[in-house]
């Protein structure tokens, strides 16, 4: 996120508008993340996630993202109704990142 979008360190991120099913106003290329109480969690390595929003459909949100064990950026759909636990696997848990 910092390299691709020139975002500041995560401690400066603030929660913006929620990503909601059917709302097509977020533009492709928008930085999104999961937040707690308006801030990106700083106190742990898991249970948080950031991605680049590409769009959405009835199944979920399409994003570009990566994580440590994956090692590379990949396009994927994060479903509205997750099959796995955790905010990073639930499209309705993401919000636009503001800084």
Coordinates of N, CA and C in Angstrom, one line a residue:
X1 N 0.8 -1.2 0.0 CA 0.0 0.0 0.0 C 0.9 1.3 0.0
X2 N 1.9 1.2 0.8 CA 2.8 2.4 0.9 C 3.5 2.6 -0.4
X3 N 4.0 1.6 -1.0 CA 4.7 1.7 -2.3 C 3.8 2.0 -3.5
X4 N 2.7 1.3 -3.6 CA 1.8 1.5 -4.7 C 1.0 2.8 -4.7
X5 N 0.5 3.2 -3.5 CA -0.3 4.4 -3.5 C 0.3 5.5 -2.7
X6 N 1.5 5.4 -2.3 CA 2.2 6.4 -1.5 C 1.5 6.7 -0.2
X7 N 0.9 5.7 0.4 CA 0.2 5.8 1.7 C 1.2 6.0 2.8
X8 N 0.8 6.7 3.8 CA 1.6 6.9 5.0 C 1.7 5.6 5.8
X9 N 2.4 5.5 6.9 CA 2.5 4.4 7.8 C 1.1 4.1 8.3
X10 N 0.8 2.8 8.6 CA -0.6 2.4 9.0 C -1.1 3.1 10.2
X11 N -0.2 3.6 11.1 CA -0.7 4.3 12.3 C -1.4 5.6 12.0
X12 N -1.2 6.1 10.8 CA -1.9 7.4 10.4 C -3.2 7.1 9.6
X13 N -3.5 5.9 9.3 CA -4.7 5.6 8.6 C -5.9 5.8 9.5
X14 N -7.0 6.3 8.8 CA -8.3 6.5 9.5 C -9.4 5.8 8.7
X15 N -10.4 5.4 9.3 CA -11.5 4.7 8.6 C -12.4 5.7 7.9
X16 N -12.6 5.5 6.6 CA -13.5 6.3 5.8 C -14.8 5.5 5.6
X17 N -15.4 5.8 4.5 CA -16.7 5.2 4.1 C -16.6 3.7 4.0
X18 N -17.6 3.0 4.6 CA -17.7 1.5 4.5 C -17.9 1.1 3.1
X19 N -17.3 -0.1 2.8 CA -17.6 -0.7 1.5 C -18.9 -1.5 1.7
X20 N -20.0 -1.2 0.9 CA -21.2 -1.9 1.1 C -21.7 -2.5 -0.2
X21 N -22.4 -3.6 -0.1 CA -22.9 -4.3 -1.3 C -23.9 -3.3 -2.1
X22 N -23.6 -3.2 -3.4 CA -24.5 -2.4 -4.2 C -24.0 -0.9 -4.3
X23 N -23.1 -0.5 -3.5 CA -22.6 0.9 -3.6 C -21.4 0.9 -4.6
X24 N -21.6 1.5 -5.7 CA -20.6 1.5 -6.8 C -19.8 2.8 -6.8
X25 N -19.9 3.6 -5.8 CA -19.1 4.9 -5.8 C -17.7 4.7 -5.5
X26 N -17.2 3.7 -4.7 CA -15.7 3.6 -4.6 C -15.1 3.3 -5.9
X27 N -14.1 4.0 -6.3 CA -13.4 3.9 -7.6 C -12.4 2.8 -7.6
X28 N -12.2 2.1 -8.7 CA -11.1 1.1 -8.8 C -9.8 1.8 -8.4
X29 N -9.0 1.1 -7.7 CA -7.7 1.7 -7.3 C -7.7 2.3 -5.9
X30 N -8.9 2.3 -5.2 CA -9.1 2.9 -3.9 C -8.4 2.0 -2.9
X31 N -7.7 2.5 -1.9 CA -7.1 1.8 -0.8 C -8.2 1.5 0.2
X32 N -8.3 0.2 0.6 CA -9.3 -0.2 1.6 C -8.6 -1.1 2.7
X33 N -9.3 -1.2 3.8 CA -8.7 -2.0 4.9 C -9.8 -2.3 5.9
X34 N -9.5 -3.2 6.8 CA -10.4 -3.5 8.0 C -9.9 -2.6 9.1
X35 N -10.9 -2.1 9.8 CA -10.6 -1.2 10.9 C -11.3 -1.6 12.2
X36 N -10.8 -1.1 13.3 CA -11.4 -1.3 14.6 C -11.5 0.1 15.3
X37 N -12.7 0.5 15.7 CA -12.9 1.8 16.3 C -12.2 2.9 15.5
X38 N -12.3 2.8 14.2 CA -11.9 3.9 13.4 C -10.4 3.9 13.0
X39 N -9.7 2.9 13.5 CA -8.2 2.9 13.3 C -7.8 1.5 12.8
X40 N -6.7 1.5 12.1 CA -6.1 0.2 11.6 C -5.4 -0.4 12.8
X41 N -5.7 -1.7 13.2 CA -5.1 -2.3 14.4 C -3.5 -2.3 14.3
X42 N -2.9 -1.9 15.4 CA -1.4 -1.8 15.4 C -0.8 -2.9 16.4
X43 N -1.7 -3.5 17.1 CA -1.2 -4.3 18.3 C -1.0 -5.8 17.9
X44 N -1.1 -6.2 16.7 CA -1.0 -7.7 16.3 C -0.7 -7.8 14.9
X45 N -0.3 -9.0 14.5 CA 0.1 -9.3 13.1 C -1.0 -10.0 12.3
X46 N -2.1 -10.5 13.0 CA -3.2 -11.1 12.3 C -4.5 -10.4 12.6
X47 N -5.5 -10.8 11.8 CA -6.8 -10.2 12.1 C -7.0 -8.8 11.5
X48 N -6.2 -8.4 10.6 CA -6.3 -7.1 9.9 C -5.8 -7.3 8.5
X49 N -6.3 -6.4 7.6 CA -5.9 -6.6 6.2 C -6.2 -5.3 5.4
X50 N -5.4 -5.1 4.4 CA -5.5 -4.0 3.5 C -5.4 -4.5 2.1
X51 N -6.1 -3.8 1.2 CA -6.1 -4.2 -0.2 C -6.4 -3.0 -1.1
X52 N -6.3 -3.2 -2.4 CA -6.6 -2.2 -3.4 C -8.0 -2.7 -4.0
X53 N -9.0 -1.9 -3.9 CA -10.3 -2.1 -4.4 C -10.3 -2.1 -5.9
X54 N -10.9 -3.1 -6.6 CA -11.1 -3.1 -8.0 C -12.5 -3.0 -8.4
X55 N -13.4 -3.4 -7.6 CA -14.9 -3.4 -7.9 C -15.6 -4.4 -7.1
X56 N -16.9 -4.6 -7.4 CA -17.7 -5.5 -6.7 C -18.8 -6.1 -7.6
X57 N -19.3 -7.2 -7.1 CA -20.5 -7.8 -7.8 C -21.3 -8.5 -6.7
X58 N -22.3 -9.3 -7.1 CA -23.2 -9.9 -6.1 C -22.4 -10.9 -5.2
X59 N -21.3 -11.4 -5.6 CA -20.6 -12.4 -4.8 C -19.6 -11.7 -3.8
X60 N -19.1 -10.5 -4.1 CA -18.2 -9.9 -3.1 C -17.4 -8.8 -3.8
X61 N -16.3 -8.4 -3.1 CA -15.5 -7.3 -3.6 C -14.2 -7.9 -4.3
X62 N -13.9 -7.3 -5.4 CA -12.7 -7.7 -6.1 C -11.5 -6.8 -5.7
X63 N -10.4 -7.4 -5.3 CA -9.3 -6.7 -4.8 C -8.0 -7.2 -5.4
X64 N -6.9 -6.4 -5.2 CA -5.5 -6.8 -5.4 C -5.0 -6.8 -4.0
X65 N -4.4 -7.9 -3.6 CA -3.8 -8.0 -2.2 C -2.7 -9.0 -2.2
X66 N -2.1 -9.1 -1.0 CA -1.1 -10.1 -0.7 C -1.0 -10.2 0.8
X67 N -0.3 -11.3 1.2 CA 0.0 -11.5 2.6 C 1.3 -12.2 2.6
X68 N 1.9 -12.2 3.8 CA 3.3 -12.7 4.0 C 3.5 -14.1 3.3
X69 N 2.7 -15.1 3.6 CA 2.9 -16.4 3.1 C 2.7 -16.5 1.6
X70 N 1.9 -15.6 1.0 CA 1.6 -15.6 -0.4 C 2.8 -15.1 -1.2
X71 N 3.3 -14.0 -0.7 CA 4.5 -13.5 -1.3 C 4.4 -12.6 -2.6
X72 N 3.2 -12.6 -3.2 CA 3.0 -11.8 -4.4 C 1.6 -11.2 -4.4
X73 N 1.4 -10.2 -5.2 CA 0.1 -9.6 -5.3 C -0.7 -10.4 -6.3
X74 N -2.0 -10.5 -5.9 CA -2.9 -11.4 -6.6 C -4.3 -10.8 -6.6
X75 N -5.1 -11.0 -7.7 CA -6.5 -10.5 -7.7 C -7.3 -11.6 -7.1
X76 N -8.3 -11.2 -6.3 CA -9.2 -12.2 -5.7 C -10.5 -11.6 -5.4
X77 N -11.5 -12.4 -5.2 CA -12.8 -11.9 -4.7 C -12.9 -12.2 -3.2
X78 N -13.2 -11.2 -2.4 CA -13.5 -11.4 -1.0 C -15.0 -11.4 -0.9
X79 N -15.6 -12.5 -0.5 CA -17.1 -12.7 -0.5 C -17.8 -11.8 0.6
X80 N -19.0 -11.5 0.2 CA -19.9 -10.7 1.2 C -20.2 -11.7 2.4
X81 N -20.4 -12.9 2.0 CA -20.7 -13.9 3.1 C -19.5 -14.9 3.1
X82 N -18.6 -14.7 4.0 CA -17.3 -15.4 4.0 C -17.5 -16.9 4.3
X83 N -16.6 -17.7 3.7 CA -16.5 -19.1 3.9 C -15.5 -19.4 5.0
X84 N -14.6 -18.5 5.3 CA -13.6 -18.6 6.3 C -13.8 -17.5 7.3
X85 N -13.3 -17.7 8.5 CA -13.4 -16.7 9.6 C -12.5 -15.6 9.4
X86 N -12.8 -14.5 10.0 CA -11.8 -13.4 10.0 C -12.3 -12.2 9.2
X87 N -12.0 -11.0 9.6 CA -12.4 -9.8 8.9 C -11.8 -9.7 7.5
X88 N -10.6 -10.3 7.3 CA -9.9 -10.2 6.0 C -10.6 -11.1 4.9
X89 N -11.5 -11.9 5.3 CA -12.3 -12.8 4.4 C -13.7 -12.4 4.3
X90 N -14.1 -11.2 4.7 CA -15.5 -10.7 4.7 C -15.5 -9.3 4.0
X91 N -16.0 -9.3 2.8 CA -16.1 -8.0 2.1 C -16.8 -6.9 2.8
X92 N -17.7 -7.2 3.6 CA -18.5 -6.2 4.3 C -17.7 -5.6 5.5
X93 N -16.5 -6.1 5.8 CA -15.7 -5.5 6.9 C -14.7 -4.5 6.5
X94 N -14.7 -4.2 5.2 CA -13.7 -3.2 4.7 C -14.2 -1.8 4.6
X95 N -13.4 -0.9 4.8 CA -13.7 0.6 4.6 C -12.6 1.2 3.8
X96 N -12.9 2.4 3.3 CA -11.9 3.2 2.5 C -10.9 3.7 3.5
X97 N -9.6 3.7 3.2 CA -8.5 4.2 4.0 C -8.4 5.7 3.7
X98 N -8.4 6.5 4.8 CA -8.2 8.0 4.6 C -6.9 8.3 5.4
X99 N -6.2 9.3 4.9 CA -4.9 9.8 5.5 C -4.8 11.2 5.3

